[in-house]
PDB file of C-alpha atoms in Angstrom:
ATOM      1  CA  MET A   1      54.921  55.210 135.116  1.00 97.00           C
ATOM      2  CA  ILE A   2      52.996  53.252 132.310  1.00 98.00           C
ATOM      3  CA  TYR A   3      49.371  53.391 131.668  1.00 98.00           C
ATOM      4  CA  VAL A   4      47.932  50.400 129.945  1.00 98.00           C
ATOM      5  CA  VAL A   5      44.120  50.393 129.034  1.00 98.00           C
ATOM      6  CA  GLU A   6      41.960  47.426 127.931  1.00 97.00           C
ATOM      7  CA  VAL A   7      39.096  47.197 125.481  1.00 96.00           C
ATOM      8  CA  THR A   8      37.671  43.319 126.110  1.00 93.00           C
ATOM      9  CA  SER A   9      34.566  44.197 123.888  1.00 92.00           C
ATOM     10  CA  PRO A  10      33.098  46.860 122.721  1.00 89.00           C
ATOM     11  CA  GLY A  11      31.789  49.801 125.691  1.00 90.00           C
ATOM     12  CA  LYS A  12      34.125  47.844 128.093  1.00 95.00           C
ATOM     13  CA  ALA A  13      37.489  48.919 129.119  1.00 97.00           C
ATOM     14  CA  ASN A  14      39.345  48.767 132.479  1.00 96.00           C
ATOM     15  CA  ALA A  15      42.600  50.668 132.509  1.00 98.00           C
ATOM     16  CA  TRP A  16      45.706  49.728 135.170  1.00 98.00           C
ATOM     17  CA  PHE A  17      49.352  51.183 135.907  1.00 98.00           C
ATOM     18  CA  ALA A  18      52.556  49.894 136.234  1.00 98.00           C
ATOM     19  CA  PHE A  19      55.946  51.604 137.438  1.00 98.00           C
ATOM     20  CA  ASP A  20      58.534  50.941 135.142  1.00 98.00           C
ATOM     21  CA  ARG A  21      58.682  48.192 131.980  1.00 97.00           C
ATOM     22  CA  GLU A  22      59.715  45.133 134.462  1.00 97.00           C
ATOM     23  CA  ASP A  23      57.038  45.758 136.735  1.00 98.00           C
ATOM     24  CA  PHE A  24      55.225  46.292 133.654  1.00 98.00           C
ATOM     25  CA  SER A  25      56.371  42.634 131.605  1.00 97.00           C
ATOM     26  CA  ARG A  26      55.776  40.936 135.848  1.00 96.00           C
ATOM     27  CA  LYS A  27      51.915  42.467 135.929  1.00 96.00           C
ATOM     28  CA  VAL A  28      51.578  41.367 132.321  1.00 95.00           C
ATOM     29  CA  ARG A  29      53.544  37.347 132.772  1.00 94.00           C
ATOM     30  CA  ALA A  30      50.962  37.582 136.062  1.00 91.00           C
ATOM     31  CA  ALA A  31      48.005  37.611 133.962  1.00 90.00           C
ATOM     32  CA  LYS A  32      48.783  35.804 130.695  1.00 89.00           C
ATOM     33  CA  GLU A  33      51.506  32.640 131.566  1.00 85.00           C
ATOM     34  CA  ARG A  34      49.307  29.580 130.769  1.00 79.00           C
ATOM     35  CA  GLU A  35      50.730  26.057 130.466  1.00 73.00           C
ATOM     36  CA  GLY A  36      52.511  25.791 126.718  1.00 73.00           C
ATOM     37  CA  ARG A  37      52.919  28.792 126.000  1.00 84.00           C
ATOM     38  CA  VAL A  38      56.036  31.492 126.580  1.00 93.00           C
ATOM     39  CA  ILE A  39      55.751  34.919 127.142  1.00 95.00           C
ATOM     40  CA  PHE A  40      59.435  35.915 127.028  1.00 97.00           C
ATOM     41  CA  ALA A  41      62.532  33.626 126.690  1.00 96.00           C
ATOM     42  CA  THR A  42      66.086  33.890 125.589  1.00 97.00           C
ATOM     43  CA  THR A  43      68.071  30.108 125.103  1.00 97.00           C
ATOM     44  CA  SER A  44      70.629  28.555 122.570  1.00 97.00           C
ATOM     45  CA  PRO A  45      69.785  25.580 121.015  1.00 97.00           C
ATOM     46  CA  ARG A  46      72.303  23.597 124.061  1.00 96.00           C
ATOM     47  CA  GLN A  47      70.414  25.179 126.348  1.00 96.00           C
ATOM     48  CA  LEU A  48      67.243  24.066 125.035  1.00 94.00           C
ATOM     49  CA  LEU A  49      69.143  20.083 124.836  1.00 93.00           C
ATOM     50  CA  GLU A  50      70.642  20.398 128.800  1.00 94.00           C
ATOM     51  CA  ALA A  51      67.300  21.168 130.359  1.00 92.00           C
ATOM     52  CA  ALA A  52      65.916  17.364 128.360  1.00 87.00           C
ATOM     53  CA  GLY A  53      69.073  15.649 130.561  1.00 89.00           C
ATOM     54  CA  LEU A  54      70.835  15.641 127.486  1.00 89.00           C
ATOM     55  CA  THR A  55      74.525  16.846 125.357  1.00 89.00           C
ATOM     56  CA  PRO A  56      74.773  17.268 121.807  1.00 89.00           C
ATOM     57  CA  ALA A  57      77.270  14.130 122.236  1.00 86.00           C
ATOM     58  CA  SER A  58      74.917  12.259 123.597  1.00 83.00           C
ATOM     59  CA  PRO A  59      74.063   8.829 121.772  1.00 82.00           C
ATOM     60  CA  GLU A  60      70.345   9.491 122.203  1.00 84.00           C
ATOM     61  CA  ALA A  61      70.214  13.137 122.177  1.00 84.00           C
ATOM     62  CA  GLU A  62      69.206  13.610 117.857  1.00 83.00           C
ATOM     63  CA  ALA A  63      66.855  10.733 118.666  1.00 84.00           C
ATOM     64  CA  GLY A  64      63.962  12.738 119.858  1.00 83.00           C
ATOM     65  CA  ASN A  65      65.253  15.868 119.733  1.00 89.00           C
ATOM     66  CA  GLY A  66      65.082  16.346 115.563  1.00 90.00           C
ATOM     67  CA  PRO A  67      64.013  20.449 116.204  1.00 92.00           C
ATOM     68  CA  ILE A  68      66.727  20.999 118.786  1.00 93.00           C
ATOM     69  CA  PHE A  69      69.272  19.816 116.212  1.00 93.00           C
ATOM     70  CA  GLU A  70      67.836  21.943 113.287  1.00 94.00           C
ATOM     71  CA  LEU A  71      68.017  25.005 115.437  1.00 95.00           C
ATOM     72  CA  ALA A  72      71.926  23.935 115.990  1.00 95.00           C
ATOM     73  CA  GLU A  73      72.370  23.430 112.321  1.00 94.00           C
ATOM     74  CA  LYS A  74      70.526  26.406 111.378  1.00 96.00           C
ATOM     75  CA  TYR A  75      71.969  29.227 114.023  1.00 97.00           C
ATOM     76  CA  GLY A  76      74.687  26.837 116.264  1.00 96.00           C
ATOM     77  CA  TRP A  77      74.901  25.089 119.328  1.00 96.00           C
ATOM     78  CA  ASP A  78      75.594  28.490 121.323  1.00 97.00           C
ATOM     79  CA  THR A  79      73.405  31.033 119.692  1.00 97.00           C
ATOM     80  CA  ASP A  80      71.382  32.656 121.860  1.00 97.00           C
ATOM     81  CA  LEU A  81      67.633  32.310 120.651  1.00 98.00           C
ATOM     82  CA  TYR A  82      64.294  34.431 121.236  1.00 98.00           C
ATOM     83  CA  ARG A  83      60.904  32.964 121.709  1.00 97.00           C
ATOM     84  CA  ALA A  84      58.265  35.256 122.536  1.00 96.00           C
ATOM     85  CA  ASP A  85      54.913  33.046 121.013  1.00 95.00           C
ATOM     86  CA  ASP A  86      52.640  36.209 121.125  1.00 95.00           C
ATOM     87  CA  LEU A  87      54.897  38.064 119.141  1.00 96.00           C
ATOM     88  CA  LEU A  88      56.898  35.487 117.369  1.00 97.00           C
ATOM     89  CA  GLY A  89      54.569  32.897 116.400  1.00 95.00           C
ATOM     90  CA  GLU A  90      53.704  29.813 118.869  1.00 93.00           C
ATOM     91  CA  GLY A  91      57.505  28.098 119.098  1.00 93.00           C
ATOM     92  CA  VAL A  92      58.920  30.010 117.034  1.00 96.00           C
ATOM     93  CA  TYR A  93      62.512  30.890 118.097  1.00 97.00           C
ATOM     94  CA  ASP A  94      64.524  33.276 116.525  1.00 97.00           C
ATOM     95  CA  PRO A  95      67.901  35.106 116.677  1.00 97.00           C
ATOM     96  CA  GLU A  96      66.918  38.506 116.203  1.00 97.00           C
ATOM     97  CA  PRO A  97      66.494  40.443 118.939  1.00 97.00           C
ATOM     98  CA  VAL A  98      63.463  40.825 121.024  1.00 96.00           C
ATOM     99  CA  SER A  99      63.211  42.423 124.107  1.00 97.00           C
ATOM    100  CA  GLU A 100      60.299  41.443 127.108  1.00 97.00           C
ATOM    101  CA  PHE A 101      58.816  44.044 126.790  1.00 97.00           C
ATOM    102  CA  GLU A 102      57.768  43.574 123.200  1.00 97.00           C
ATOM    103  CA  ALA A 103      56.930  40.248 124.084  1.00 97.00           C
ATOM    104  CA  CYS A 104      54.918  41.171 126.797  1.00 97.00           C
ATOM    105  CA  VAL A 105      52.828  43.926 125.066  1.00 97.00           C
ATOM    106  CA  ALA A 106      52.093  41.197 121.868  1.00 96.00           C
ATOM    107  CA  SER A 107      50.820  38.879 124.790  1.00 95.00           C
ATOM    108  CA  LEU A 108      48.403  41.566 126.535  1.00 95.00           C
ATOM    109  CA  ALA A 109      46.811  42.262 123.560  1.00 93.00           C
ATOM    110  CA  ASP A 110      46.534  38.883 122.221  1.00 90.00           C
ATOM    111  CA  GLY A 111      42.401  38.936 123.261  1.00 89.00           C
ATOM    112  CA  LEU A 112      41.268  42.419 123.470  1.00 94.00           C
ATOM    113  CA  HIS A 113      39.524  44.055 121.047  1.00 94.00           C
ATOM    114  CA  ALA A 114      41.560  46.919 121.570  1.00 95.00           C
ATOM    115  CA  CYS A 115      44.763  48.114 123.592  1.00 96.00           C
ATOM    116  CA  ARG A 116      46.548  51.249 124.403  1.00 97.00           C
ATOM    117  CA  ILE A 117      49.869  51.737 126.221  1.00 98.00           C
ATOM    118  CA  TYR A 118      51.455  54.751 127.006  1.00 98.00           C
ATOM    119  CA  LEU A 119      54.912  55.557 128.420  1.00 98.00           C
ATOM    120  CA  SER A 120      53.732  58.729 130.749  1.00 97.00           C
ATOM    121  CA  ASP A 121      52.064  60.369 132.592  1.00 97.00           C
ATOM    122  CA  GLU A 122      52.346  63.471 129.440  1.00 97.00           C
ATOM    123  CA  SER A 123      51.332  60.908 127.001  1.00 98.00           C
ATOM    124  CA  ALA A 124      48.399  59.534 128.372  1.00 98.00           C
ATOM    125  CA  THR A 125      46.714  62.395 129.202  1.00 97.00           C
ATOM    126  CA  ASP A 126      47.844  63.683 125.747  1.00 97.00           C
ATOM    127  CA  ALA A 127      45.928  60.827 124.484  1.00 97.00           C
ATOM    128  CA  LEU A 128      42.872  61.125 126.679  1.00 95.00           C
ATOM    129  CA  TYR A 129      41.935  64.709 125.275  1.00 93.00           C
ATOM    130  CA  GLY A 130      43.106  63.905 121.716  1.00 95.00           C
ATOM    131  CA  ASP A 131      43.128  60.514 120.098  1.00 95.00           C
ATOM    132  CA  PRO A 132      40.007  59.916 118.228  1.00 95.00           C
ATOM    133  CA  PHE A 133      39.985  56.731 120.014  1.00 95.00           C
ATOM    134  CA  TYR A 134      38.825  57.355 123.581  1.00 95.00           C
ATOM    135  CA  GLN A 135      36.045  60.170 121.430  1.00 91.00           C
ATOM    136  CA  GLY A 136      32.356  59.291 120.345  1.00 87.00           C
ATOM    137  CA  ARG A 137      30.043  56.392 122.346  1.00 89.00           C
ATOM    138  CA  GLU A 138      32.361  53.997 120.939  1.00 87.00           C
ATOM    139  CA  GLY A 139      35.435  55.438 123.143  1.00 93.00           C
ATOM    140  CA  PHE A 140      33.471  56.495 125.939  1.00 96.00           C
ATOM    141  CA  ALA A 141      34.048  53.176 128.405  1.00 96.00           C
ATOM    142  CA  ALA A 142      37.985  53.810 127.622  1.00 97.00           C
ATOM    143  CA  HIS A 143      38.142  57.179 128.028  1.00 96.00           C
ATOM    144  CA  MET A 144      36.295  56.624 131.281  1.00 96.00           C
ATOM    145  CA  ALA A 145      39.220  54.040 132.546  1.00 97.00           C
ATOM    146  CA  LEU A 146      41.860  56.003 131.449  1.00 98.00           C
ATOM    147  CA  ARG A 147      40.493  59.173 133.239  1.00 96.00           C
ATOM    148  CA  ASP A 148      39.287  57.157 136.460  1.00 96.00           C
ATOM    149  CA  GLN A 149      43.207  55.850 136.701  1.00 97.00           C
ATOM    150  CA  LEU A 150      45.106  59.346 136.017  1.00 97.00           C
ATOM    151  CA  ILE A 151      42.682  60.625 138.877  1.00 96.00           C
ATOM    152  CA  ALA A 152      43.306  57.986 141.322  1.00 96.00           C
ATOM    153  CA  LEU A 153      47.514  58.341 140.856  1.00 96.00           C
ATOM    154  CA  GLU A 154      46.421  62.051 140.585  1.00 95.00           C
ATOM    155  CA  VAL A 155      47.557  63.049 137.344  1.00 95.00           C
ATOM    156  CA  ILE A 156      44.681  64.990 136.244  1.00 94.00           C
ATOM    157  CA  SER A 157      42.245  66.364 139.032  1.00 91.00           C
ATOM    158  CA  ASP A 158      38.676  65.023 138.947  1.00 82.00           C
ATOM    159  CA  ASP A 159      37.208  68.537 137.194  1.00 72.00           C
ATOM    160  CA  LEU A 160      33.311  66.863 137.622  1.00 61.00           C
TER     161      LEU A 160
END
């Protein structure tokens, strides 16, 4: 299981879970995708041009697609490029591999006061009782959100 604690503002938090990285990515995409923003994509300059119905040999191709031709000149027409607006910057294509999970983590954290992600029952439980983030007045709402999530999934028992 993956556990997520979102602090939307001081004193306001919610927690949720995902079964695995694929489920996590699906949930983040459903919640955060909006028109014009790309959470995660892989493509090549050739594929970008083909999406516009053109090929590099088309006479009119370069006229309205200068940025694609710049990418092709820099990286080659068939090089896989990664785009993750919240991780790399809006509209940035990079040949350095980025995982969909990393891109979704960056997208999820965007706009939150704080965010914690735990990749196992054990790490979430350890953090609940040992991470200073959950201590004191400031961490109470986040502590309770994660605690309630762990109880709901029967990872810990309700000891109150």
